[in-house]
Coordinates of C-alpha atoms in Angstrom, one line a residue:
M135 CA 9.5 31.4 18.7
N136 CA 9.0 31.8 14.8
G137 CA 6.4 30.0 12.4
A138 CA 8.7 27.2 11.6
E139 CA 10.0 26.6 14.7
A140 CA 5.9 26.3 16.2
A141 CA 5.6 23.9 13.5
V142 CA 8.2 21.6 14.8
R143 CA 6.8 21.7 17.9
T144 CA 3.5 20.7 16.8
L145 CA 4.9 18.1 14.5
Q146 CA 6.9 16.9 18.2
S147 CA 3.6 16.9 19.6
R148 CA 1.8 14.8 17.3
G149 CA 4.2 12.4 18.6
V150 CA 5.7 12.7 14.9
E151 CA 9.1 10.4 14.7
I152 CA 10.5 10.7 11.7
L153 CA 9.9 13.1 8.3
F154 CA 11.2 12.4 4.5
G155 CA 11.8 15.4 2.5
L156 CA 13.6 17.6 0.5
C157 CA 15.6 20.8 0.7
G158 CA 14.4 23.8 -1.1
D159 CA 14.9 27.5 -0.5
T160 CA 11.7 28.4 0.6
T161 CA 12.5 25.7 3.3
L162 CA 15.4 27.1 5.0
P163 CA 13.9 28.6 8.3
L164 CA 12.3 25.1 8.7
Y165 CA 15.4 22.9 8.2
E166 CA 16.5 25.9 10.5
A167 CA 14.2 25.1 13.2
L168 CA 14.4 21.2 12.6
H169 CA 18.9 21.5 13.3
D170 CA 18.6 24.2 16.7
L171 CA 15.5 22.3 18.5
D172 CA 15.6 20.0 20.4
H173 CA 12.9 17.6 19.1
G174 CA 13.8 13.9 18.7
M175 CA 12.9 13.6 15.3
R176 CA 14.2 11.7 12.7
H177 CA 14.3 13.5 9.0
V178 CA 15.4 11.3 6.5
L179 CA 16.6 13.4 3.0
T180 CA 15.3 11.5 0.1
R181 CA 16.4 11.9 -3.8
D182 CA 13.2 13.1 -5.0
E183 CA 10.4 14.5 -3.5
R184 CA 8.3 11.6 -4.8
S185 CA 9.9 9.0 -3.2
A186 CA 9.2 11.0 0.1
S187 CA 5.9 10.9 -0.5
F188 CA 6.0 7.3 -1.6
M189 CA 7.9 6.4 2.0
A190 CA 6.0 8.6 4.2
D191 CA 2.7 6.2 2.7
A192 CA 4.1 3.2 3.4
Y193 CA 5.7 4.2 6.8
A194 CA 1.6 5.3 7.5
R195 CA 0.5 2.0 5.9
F196 CA 3.2 -0.2 7.9
S197 CA 3.7 1.1 11.7
G198 CA 0.1 2.3 12.1
K199 CA 0.8 6.2 12.9
V200 CA 0.3 9.1 10.6
G201 CA 3.4 9.4 8.0
V202 CA 4.7 13.1 7.3
C203 CA 6.5 14.2 3.8
E204 CA 7.9 17.7 3.6
A205 CA 8.8 19.6 0.3
P206 CA 9.7 22.9 -1.0
S207 CA 7.6 25.1 -3.1
G208 CA 7.9 24.7 -6.7
G209 CA 8.9 22.0 -8.7
G210 CA 9.0 20.1 -5.3
A211 CA 5.5 20.4 -4.5
L212 CA 4.6 19.5 -8.4
Y213 CA 6.8 16.2 -7.4
V214 CA 5.5 15.4 -4.1
L215 CA 2.0 14.5 -5.4
P216 CA 1.8 11.4 -6.5
G217 CA 2.2 9.5 -3.2
L218 CA -0.2 12.2 -1.7
A219 CA -2.4 11.2 -4.1
E220 CA -2.0 7.5 -3.9
A221 CA -2.7 8.1 -0.3
N222 CA -5.4 10.0 -0.3
A223 CA -7.3 7.2 -2.4
S224 CA -6.6 4.7 -0.7
S225 CA -7.5 6.1 3.0
V226 CA -3.6 5.7 4.4
P227 CA -3.1 9.4 6.8
V228 CA -0.7 11.4 5.7
V229 CA 0.6 14.9 6.4
C230 CA 2.5 16.7 3.3
I231 CA 4.0 19.8 4.5
T232 CA 5.4 22.1 1.7
S233 CA 6.6 26.0 1.6
D234 CA 6.2 28.4 -0.5
I235 CA 6.8 32.4 -1.5
D236 CA 6.5 35.1 0.5
Q237 CA 3.1 36.3 0.3
S238 CA 3.7 39.5 -0.6
E239 CA 5.9 38.4 -3.3
A240 CA 2.4 36.5 -5.3
G241 CA 1.6 37.8 -8.2
R242 CA 4.7 39.1 -9.6
G243 CA 6.5 36.5 -11.4
T244 CA 8.3 34.9 -8.6
L245 CA 10.4 31.9 -9.2
T246 CA 8.7 28.9 -7.7
E247 CA 5.1 30.8 -7.3
L248 CA 1.8 28.3 -7.6
D249 CA -1.6 28.6 -6.0
Q250 CA -0.5 25.3 -3.9
V251 CA -4.3 25.3 -2.0
A252 CA -5.9 24.9 -6.1
L253 CA -3.5 22.1 -6.3
F254 CA -3.4 20.1 -3.6
R255 CA -6.8 20.0 -3.6
P256 CA -8.2 16.9 -5.5
V257 CA -6.1 14.8 -4.3
T258 CA -6.1 15.6 -0.3
K259 CA -9.2 15.1 1.6
W260 CA -7.5 18.8 3.5
T261 CA -5.3 21.8 1.8
H262 CA -4.9 25.1 3.7
M263 CA -2.1 28.1 3.3
P264 CA -1.7 29.4 7.4
S265 CA -1.8 33.3 6.7
R266 CA 0.2 34.1 10.2
A267 CA 2.6 32.2 12.2
S268 CA 0.2 32.1 15.0
E269 CA -1.8 30.0 13.0
V270 CA 0.6 27.2 12.2
P271 CA 0.0 25.1 15.2
R272 CA -4.0 25.1 15.1
S273 CA -3.5 24.4 11.2
L274 CA -1.2 21.3 12.0
K275 CA -3.3 20.2 14.4
K276 CA -6.3 20.1 12.3
A277 CA -4.3 18.2 9.2
F278 CA -3.4 15.6 11.9
R279 CA -6.8 15.3 12.9
L280 CA -8.5 14.9 9.9
A281 CA -6.0 12.7 8.4
M282 CA -6.8 10.0 11.0
S283 CA -10.3 10.7 11.0
G284 CA -13.4 9.1 9.2
A285 CA -11.9 7.5 5.8
L286 CA -8.7 8.4 6.4
G287 CA -6.2 10.1 3.9
A288 CA -4.1 12.8 2.9
T289 CA -3.4 16.4 4.3
H290 CA -2.1 19.0 3.1
V291 CA -0.4 22.3 4.9
N292 CA 1.3 25.1 2.9
L293 CA 3.8 27.5 5.0
S294 CA 4.9 30.4 2.8
F295 CA 8.4 32.4 3.9
D296 CA 7.3 35.1 6.3
V297 CA 4.6 32.6 8.0
Q298 CA 7.9 30.5 8.9
T299 CA 9.8 33.2 9.7
G300 CA 6.9 35.7 11.6
D301 CA 6.5 35.9 15.2
A302 CA 4.2 32.8 16.9
T303 CA 3.7 34.5 19.9
G304 CA 1.9 32.8 22.0
F305 CA 2.5 29.4 20.8
E306 CA 2.3 27.1 24.0
R307 CA 4.4 24.1 24.3
P308 CA 1.7 21.0 24.9
A309 CA 2.5 19.5 28.2
H310 CA 2.2 15.8 26.9
V311 CA 2.8 14.0 23.6
H312 CA -0.2 13.3 21.9
D313 CA 0.2 9.5 20.1
S314 CA 0.0 9.8 15.8
G315 CA -1.8 5.8 15.7
Y316 CA -5.4 5.7 13.7
P317 CA -7.9 5.7 13.7
L318 CA -8.5 8.6 15.8
S319 CA -12.0 6.9 17.4
R320 CA -13.9 4.5 16.1
A321 CA -17.5 4.5 15.5
A322 CA -19.9 2.0 15.7
P323 CA -22.6 0.7 12.9
D324 CA -26.6 1.0 14.5
A325 CA -27.1 -1.9 16.6
E326 CA -30.9 -3.1 14.8
L327 CA -28.8 -3.4 11.3
V328 CA -26.3 -5.9 13.0
R329 CA -28.7 -8.0 14.2
R330 CA -30.1 -8.1 10.8
A331 CA -26.8 -8.5 9.9
A332 CA -26.5 -10.8 11.9
R333 CA -28.9 -13.1 11.2
I334 CA -29.0 -12.8 7.7
L335 CA -25.2 -14.0 7.6
S336 CA -26.8 -17.0 9.9
D337 CA -29.3 -17.7 7.8
A338 CA -26.9 -18.0 4.9
S339 CA -26.2 -21.5 3.7
R340 CA -22.9 -20.8 1.8
P341 CA -21.8 -16.9 3.1
L342 CA -18.5 -15.4 2.1
I343 CA -16.7 -12.3 3.1
I344 CA -14.4 -10.1 1.3
A345 CA -11.9 -7.6 3.2
G346 CA -10.5 -5.0 2.0
A347 CA -8.1 -2.8 3.1
G348 CA -10.4 -1.0 5.7
V349 CA -9.6 -4.1 7.9
L350 CA -5.6 -3.6 7.8
R351 CA -6.1 -0.1 8.6
S352 CA -8.5 -0.4 11.5
G353 CA -6.6 -4.3 12.8
A354 CA -9.7 -6.4 12.7
W355 CA -7.7 -9.1 11.6
E356 CA -8.1 -10.7 14.3
E357 CA -12.1 -9.8 14.7
L358 CA -12.3 -10.8 11.1
T359 CA -10.8 -14.6 12.0
A360 CA -13.3 -14.7 14.3
L361 CA -15.7 -14.4 12.6
A362 CA -15.0 -16.6 9.6
H363 CA -14.6 -19.3 12.2
A364 CA -18.1 -18.8 13.7
L365 CA -19.8 -18.7 10.1
G366 CA -17.3 -21.7 8.3
A367 CA -17.6 -19.0 6.0
P368 CA -14.4 -18.7 3.5
V369 CA -12.4 -15.2 3.0
A370 CA -11.1 -13.7 0.2
T371 CA -9.6 -10.5 -0.5
S372 CA -8.6 -7.3 -2.6
I373 CA -5.0 -6.7 -3.1
S374 CA -4.7 -4.0 -0.7
G375 CA -6.7 -6.1 1.9
K376 CA -3.9 -9.1 1.9
G377 CA -3.1 -10.1 5.5
S378 CA -6.7 -9.4 6.8
I379 CA -6.8 -13.0 7.7
A380 CA -3.4 -15.2 7.9
E381 CA -3.2 -16.8 4.1
I382 CA -2.3 -20.1 5.9
D383 CA -6.0 -20.2 7.9
P384 CA -8.1 -22.5 6.7
Y385 CA -10.7 -19.9 6.0
A386 CA -8.6 -17.9 4.2
L387 CA -9.2 -18.2 0.1
G388 CA -6.9 -15.7 -1.1
V389 CA -6.8 -12.8 -3.2
I390 CA -9.6 -12.4 -5.9
G391 CA -10.3 -10.3 -9.0
S392 CA -9.3 -9.8 -12.1
N393 CA -5.0 -8.9 -11.1
G394 CA -4.1 -11.8 -8.7
G395 CA -7.2 -13.6 -8.5
L396 CA -7.4 -17.1 -9.4
P397 CA -9.9 -18.9 -11.5
Y398 CA -11.0 -21.6 -8.6
R399 CA -11.3 -18.3 -5.8
H400 CA -13.8 -17.1 -8.1
E401 CA -15.9 -20.1 -8.8
M402 CA -16.2 -20.8 -5.0
L403 CA -17.6 -16.7 -4.6
R404 CA -19.9 -17.2 -7.4
K405 CA -21.1 -20.5 -5.4
A406 CA -21.7 -18.0 -2.5
D407 CA -25.5 -16.6 -1.5
V408 CA -24.7 -14.2 1.0
L409 CA -21.4 -11.5 0.7
L410 CA -20.0 -9.4 3.3
Y411 CA -17.8 -6.6 2.6
V412 CA -15.8 -5.7 4.5
G413 CA -13.7 -2.4 4.3
C414 CA -13.8 -3.0 0.9
A415 CA -14.3 -0.5 -1.8
Q416 CA -15.3 -2.9 -4.4
G417 CA -13.7 -1.5 -7.4
S418 CA -13.0 -2.0 -10.6
V419 CA -10.3 -4.8 -10.3
T420 CA -11.6 -6.6 -6.9
T421 CA -14.8 -7.6 -8.6
E422 CA -14.0 -7.4 -12.5
K423 CA -15.7 -4.4 -13.0
W424 CA -18.6 -5.5 -11.0
T425 CA -19.0 -9.0 -13.1
L426 CA -17.7 -10.6 -9.8
P427 CA -20.8 -10.9 -8.8
K428 CA -23.1 -9.3 -11.1
D429 CA -25.5 -6.4 -9.3
R430 CA -28.5 -7.8 -7.5
E431 CA -27.1 -11.7 -8.4
K432 CA -25.9 -11.9 -4.1
R433 CA -27.7 -10.9 -1.4
I434 CA -24.6 -8.2 0.1
V435 CA -24.0 -7.1 3.6
Q436 CA -21.7 -4.4 3.6
L437 CA -19.5 -2.8 6.5
D438 CA -17.7 0.5 5.7
I439 CA -16.4 3.8 7.8
D440 CA -17.4 5.6 5.0
P441 CA -21.5 6.1 4.0
A442 CA -20.7 7.3 0.5
R443 CA -19.2 4.1 -0.1
I444 CA -22.3 1.5 0.6
G445 CA -24.4 1.1 -1.0
H446 CA -22.2 2.9 -4.2
N447 CA -21.4 -0.1 -6.4
Y448 CA -23.9 -2.8 -5.3
E449 CA -27.3 -3.2 -3.9
T450 CA -26.8 -3.4 -0.6
E451 CA -29.7 -5.3 1.6
V452 CA -27.9 -4.2 5.1
G453 CA -24.9 -1.3 5.1
L454 CA -23.2 -1.1 8.3
C455 CA -21.8 2.6 8.6
G456 CA -19.0 2.4 11.5
D457 CA -15.1 1.2 12.4
A458 CA -14.0 -2.5 11.1
R459 CA -12.6 -3.4 14.3
T460 CA -15.9 -2.2 16.1
G461 CA -18.5 -3.3 13.7
L462 CA -17.3 -6.8 13.4
E463 CA -16.9 -7.0 17.2
I464 CA -20.7 -6.9 17.3
L465 CA -20.7 -9.4 14.4
V466 CA -19.2 -12.3 15.6
E467 CA -20.8 -11.5 18.9
M468 CA -24.5 -11.8 17.6
V469 CA -23.1 -14.4 15.5
G470 CA -22.5 -17.0 17.9
S471 CA -21.3 -20.6 17.1
I472 CA -23.1 -21.8 13.8
G473 CA -20.6 -24.2 12.5
P474 CA -18.9 -24.6 9.2
K475 CA -21.4 -23.7 6.2
V476 CA -18.3 -24.6 3.6
D477 CA -16.0 -27.3 4.6
P478 CA -12.1 -25.9 4.5
E479 CA -11.2 -29.1 2.9
E480 CA -13.1 -28.3 -0.3
I481 CA -10.4 -24.7 0.0
E482 CA -7.5 -26.6 0.7
R483 CA -8.5 -28.7 -2.0
R484 CA -9.0 -26.5 -5.0
R485 CA -6.1 -24.7 -3.7
H486 CA -3.9 -27.8 -4.0
E487 CA -5.4 -28.7 -8.1
F488 CA -4.7 -25.4 -9.0
L489 CA -1.5 -24.9 -7.7
E490 CA -0.8 -28.3 -9.1
S491 CA -2.0 -27.6 -12.9
V492 CA 1.0 -24.7 -13.1
E493 CA 3.9 -26.6 -14.8
A494 CA 5.7 -22.9 -14.4
F495 CA 6.8 -23.5 -10.7
H496 CA 9.5 -26.1 -12.0
S497 CA 10.2 -24.7 -15.1
D498 CA 14.2 -25.3 -15.7
E499 CA 13.8 -22.8 -19.1
T500 CA 15.1 -19.7 -19.8
P501 CA 14.4 -16.6 -19.3
I502 CA 13.4 -17.3 -15.8
R503 CA 9.7 -18.5 -15.0
P504 CA 8.7 -16.0 -12.2
E505 CA 6.7 -18.5 -10.7
R506 CA 10.1 -20.3 -10.3
F507 CA 11.2 -17.6 -9.2
L508 CA 8.5 -17.2 -6.7
A509 CA 8.9 -21.0 -5.6
E510 CA 12.6 -20.3 -4.8
L511 CA 11.5 -17.1 -3.1
L512 CA 8.5 -17.6 -1.0
P513 CA 9.7 -20.5 1.2
R514 CA 12.6 -18.6 2.5
L515 CA 10.6 -15.2 3.8
P516 CA 10.8 -14.7 7.5
D517 CA 7.4 -15.1 8.6
D518 CA 7.6 -11.3 9.8
A519 CA 8.6 -10.6 6.2
V520 CA 7.5 -7.2 5.3
L521 CA 7.0 -6.8 1.2
C522 CA 6.4 -4.0 -1.0
V523 CA 5.0 -4.4 -4.4
D524 CA 4.8 -2.0 -7.6
P525 CA 1.9 -2.2 -9.3
G526 CA 3.2 -3.8 -12.4
T527 CA 4.8 -7.3 -12.9
G528 CA 5.0 -8.6 -9.1
C529 CA 1.7 -8.1 -8.1
P530 CA -0.2 -10.9 -9.5
Y531 CA 2.3 -13.2 -9.1
V532 CA 2.9 -11.9 -5.3
S533 CA -1.0 -11.2 -4.7
A534 CA -1.8 -14.7 -6.4
Y535 CA 0.6 -16.8 -4.8
H536 CA 2.5 -15.3 -1.5
R537 CA 0.6 -17.1 1.1
L538 CA 1.1 -14.9 4.2
P539 CA 1.6 -16.8 7.5
R540 CA 0.3 -13.5 9.6
A541 CA -2.5 -12.0 9.4
G542 CA -1.6 -7.8 9.6
R543 CA -0.1 -5.4 7.2
W544 CA 3.1 -7.2 5.7
F545 CA 1.8 -6.4 2.0
V546 CA 1.7 -3.5 0.4
S547 CA 0.6 -2.8 -3.2
P548 CA -0.4 0.9 -4.8
R549 CA -3.5 0.4 -5.9
A550 CA -5.4 3.5 -6.4
H551 CA -3.6 4.8 -9.4
G552 CA -1.0 2.1 -10.0
A553 CA 2.1 4.8 -10.1
L554 CA 5.5 2.7 -10.9
G555 CA 8.3 3.5 -8.7
Y556 CA 6.7 2.8 -5.9
A557 CA 8.5 0.2 -4.2
L558 CA 12.0 1.1 -4.7
P559 CA 11.1 4.2 -1.4
A560 CA 8.4 2.6 -0.1
V561 CA 11.0 0.2 1.3
C562 CA 12.5 2.9 2.9
G563 CA 9.6 3.8 4.7
A564 CA 9.1 0.5 5.5
Y565 CA 11.9 0.2 7.2
F566 CA 11.9 2.7 9.8
A567 CA 7.8 1.2 10.2
R568 CA 8.9 -1.9 11.1
P569 CA 13.2 -1.6 11.7
D570 CA 12.7 -5.5 13.9
A571 CA 11.1 -7.1 10.6
G572 CA 12.5 -10.3 8.9
R573 CA 13.6 -8.3 6.4
V574 CA 12.0 -5.9 4.3
V575 CA 12.0 -6.8 0.7
G576 CA 10.7 -4.7 -2.3
I577 CA 9.6 -6.3 -5.6
M578 CA 9.2 -4.1 -9.1
G579 CA 10.2 -4.9 -12.5
D580 CA 12.6 -2.7 -14.2
G581 CA 10.4 -0.1 -15.4
S582 CA 9.8 0.8 -11.7
F583 CA 13.5 0.6 -11.0
G584 CA 14.2 2.9 -13.7
I585 CA 12.2 5.5 -12.2
S586 CA 13.0 5.5 -8.5
C587 CA 16.6 4.4 -8.7
G588 CA 18.1 7.1 -7.0
E589 CA 17.1 6.4 -4.2
L590 CA 19.8 3.4 -3.4
E591 CA 21.9 6.3 -2.7
T592 CA 19.5 6.7 0.3
M593 CA 19.9 3.2 1.1
V594 CA 23.1 3.2 1.1
R595 CA 23.7 6.6 2.8
L596 CA 21.7 5.0 5.9
A597 CA 22.8 1.2 5.4
L598 CA 19.1 -0.7 5.1
P599 CA 19.4 -3.7 5.4
V600 CA 16.9 -4.3 3.0
T601 CA 16.6 -6.6 0.0
L602 CA 15.1 -5.6 -3.8
I603 CA 14.3 -8.2 -6.4
V604 CA 14.2 -6.6 -9.7
F605 CA 12.2 -8.4 -12.5
N606 CA 14.3 -7.5 -15.6
N607 CA 12.4 -8.0 -19.1
R608 CA 13.6 -5.1 -20.6
G609 CA 10.3 -3.6 -20.9
Y610 CA 7.1 -1.9 -19.9
G611 CA 5.5 -5.6 -19.7
W612 CA 2.0 -4.8 -17.8
I613 CA 1.2 -2.7 -21.2
K614 CA 3.2 -4.4 -23.9
A615 CA 0.9 -7.8 -22.6
G616 CA -2.2 -5.8 -22.8
Q617 CA -1.4 -4.8 -26.5
K618 CA -0.9 -8.3 -26.9
V619 CA -4.4 -9.0 -26.1
R620 CA -5.4 -5.8 -28.0
G621 CA -3.7 -7.4 -31.8
G622 CA -0.1 -7.0 -30.8
K623 CA 0.4 -3.7 -32.2
Y624 CA 3.5 -3.2 -30.0
Y625 CA 4.4 0.2 -29.9
S626 CA 7.3 2.1 -28.4
V627 CA 7.1 0.1 -24.3
D628 CA 10.8 -2.0 -24.9
F629 CA 14.1 -0.3 -23.9
S630 CA 17.5 -2.0 -23.9
D631 CA 18.8 -4.0 -22.0
S632 CA 20.4 -2.4 -18.5
D633 CA 22.9 -4.7 -16.0
H634 CA 20.7 -3.3 -12.8
A635 CA 22.9 -4.8 -10.7
A636 CA 25.7 -2.7 -11.8
I637 CA 24.3 0.6 -10.9
A638 CA 23.2 -1.2 -8.0
R639 CA 27.0 -2.3 -7.2
A640 CA 28.1 1.8 -9.0
F641 CA 26.2 3.0 -5.5
G642 CA 27.2 1.0 -3.6
L643 CA 25.3 -1.6 -2.6
K644 CA 26.0 -5.3 -2.7
A645 CA 24.2 -6.9 -6.1
R646 CA 23.8 -10.0 -8.3
R647 CA 22.6 -11.0 -11.6
V648 CA 20.7 -14.1 -11.8
E649 CA 19.7 -15.3 -15.4
N650 CA 19.7 -19.0 -14.8
P651 CA 17.1 -21.0 -12.4
A652 CA 20.2 -22.8 -11.3
E653 CA 21.6 -19.9 -9.5
I654 CA 18.5 -18.6 -7.6
A655 CA 19.0 -20.6 -4.3
L656 CA 22.2 -19.1 -3.9
A657 CA 20.9 -15.5 -4.7
L658 CA 18.3 -15.7 -2.4
E659 CA 20.6 -16.9 0.5
E660 CA 22.9 -13.6 -0.1
G661 CA 20.3 -11.1 -0.4
L662 CA 18.3 -12.1 2.0
S663 CA 20.8 -12.4 5.3
S664 CA 22.7 -9.1 3.9
K665 CA 23.2 -7.0 6.3
G666 CA 23.0 -4.0 3.8
P667 CA 21.1 -3.0 1.3
Y668 CA 21.5 -5.8 -1.8
L669 CA 19.7 -6.1 -4.8
L670 CA 18.8 -9.0 -7.3
D671 CA 18.3 -8.3 -10.9
V672 CA 16.0 -11.3 -12.2
V673 CA 16.3 -11.8 -16.1
T674 CA 12.3 -13.3 -16.3
Q675 CA 10.7 -14.1 -18.8
P676 CA 8.9 -11.3 -20.7
L677 CA 5.6 -10.5 -19.4
E678 CA 3.5 -10.9 -22.5
E679 CA 4.5 -14.2 -22.6
A680 CA 3.9 -15.6 -19.5
R681 CA 1.0 -16.9 -18.1
A682 CA 0.3 -14.2 -15.0
P683 CA -2.5 -14.7 -13.0
V684 CA -4.6 -11.4 -14.8
S685 CA -8.3 -12.6 -15.9
K686 CA -8.1 -10.8 -18.8
W687 CA -4.5 -12.4 -20.5
I688 CA -5.4 -15.6 -19.7
A689 CA -8.7 -15.1 -20.8

């Protein structure tokens, strides 16, 4: 058995079901092993290494298992970095395998030579290049273990050509398959600290819970909901934490922060006297650059798996280091049932009043108002629809106005680095993670579409029953809106109108361009029921003219 075959058997032993990647000269031995061995894994050929890493990221988020991608040396290693950076900073477990030149050729100007360990170190938890074929199984096992442990993240293993072809004698195929589900273990916070936190929350007059992606990674939405009801406390979320509670729950407040947060939600947060952060990094967006709230303005309890995050941005009265589900289970038991601290009717009344003030939901104007499009789309989504939303135009609107009917991971938008071009390939990863979902939907701007549209071929080749929605406003709208705030010095942000539906049809998709609000309903009926991939090109109001739920623009 050679090193490449040992790598395939090790992936099989970790319970890997799907592998996203793109071929290259230095990866030939790995592909030969994938071809020859009966391993049961599916390889998805992508059109771009970046897309492979985004697919693995989305697969990991929606499946609850480690996402795996592979890429060749040189340019391939460079192109795969964006998805790993996003996954690692978002605590998403992804394992990336790259190939490399023969070790004997290093330092001689060999084509595609790079110091991959140095290249990947800033964007992964761990990166390693085994020097012998016999080291491959141990290296890959460690990559999986680290990706799934503690603060989850991305890991990287670099297989040189000679390691792939070298003798891996002594490798013993495991007798059983290890589940690649995460987290690998669940640490409990200190019991005395939990008792202190429970007393603070129980004594609060208006407690409020802020949930981040850590709740979703831990699968802790039932425990979070139970605590909210026991305390009678509203639950706000970060964008990445959307789904930590069903957003139709009477205590669900919705997304807060500068992107997708709404004024009435922020007012309720400011009225709170005690805040409980659960699995939330307290980053600049969720906290409006640490003014929502200001430091030392509230009593704060924080539960997080990473000790380095506790008290990092806010003075914290009690810091609980542990798994979100385990910590919340203990908190629920210690808090007991107190009764409503906040009347849930207050939440519903404030929500209703705000939505009634948004006239654009009913607008017949053209270009189509994004709010009007969402008013047509959201009621038509199945309860178990999965949404992948790029960080541009779609993110604030969907974050603010879509009420997830179920708790859990049903929505993803890349919030660590905000890379455009995520949603289109992420839809592929999401589909393989949730093939039984009511519908997998990708929402993106035209700038994002232009970056990743090569993966339309992948969707057609694989006949994926997914729906893509492009907000077409002929420019990098987010940046143009920012230029408006800074005095309207518009520069190099506009591009010509593209018929994205025609582009999609050229790849083999069914597609439709929508320019009038009266056309939206029929287009959505077609797009959401299509047996194969379908794209809607929706000509929408330029973002710099819109009233998007973004704090600095509204202000």
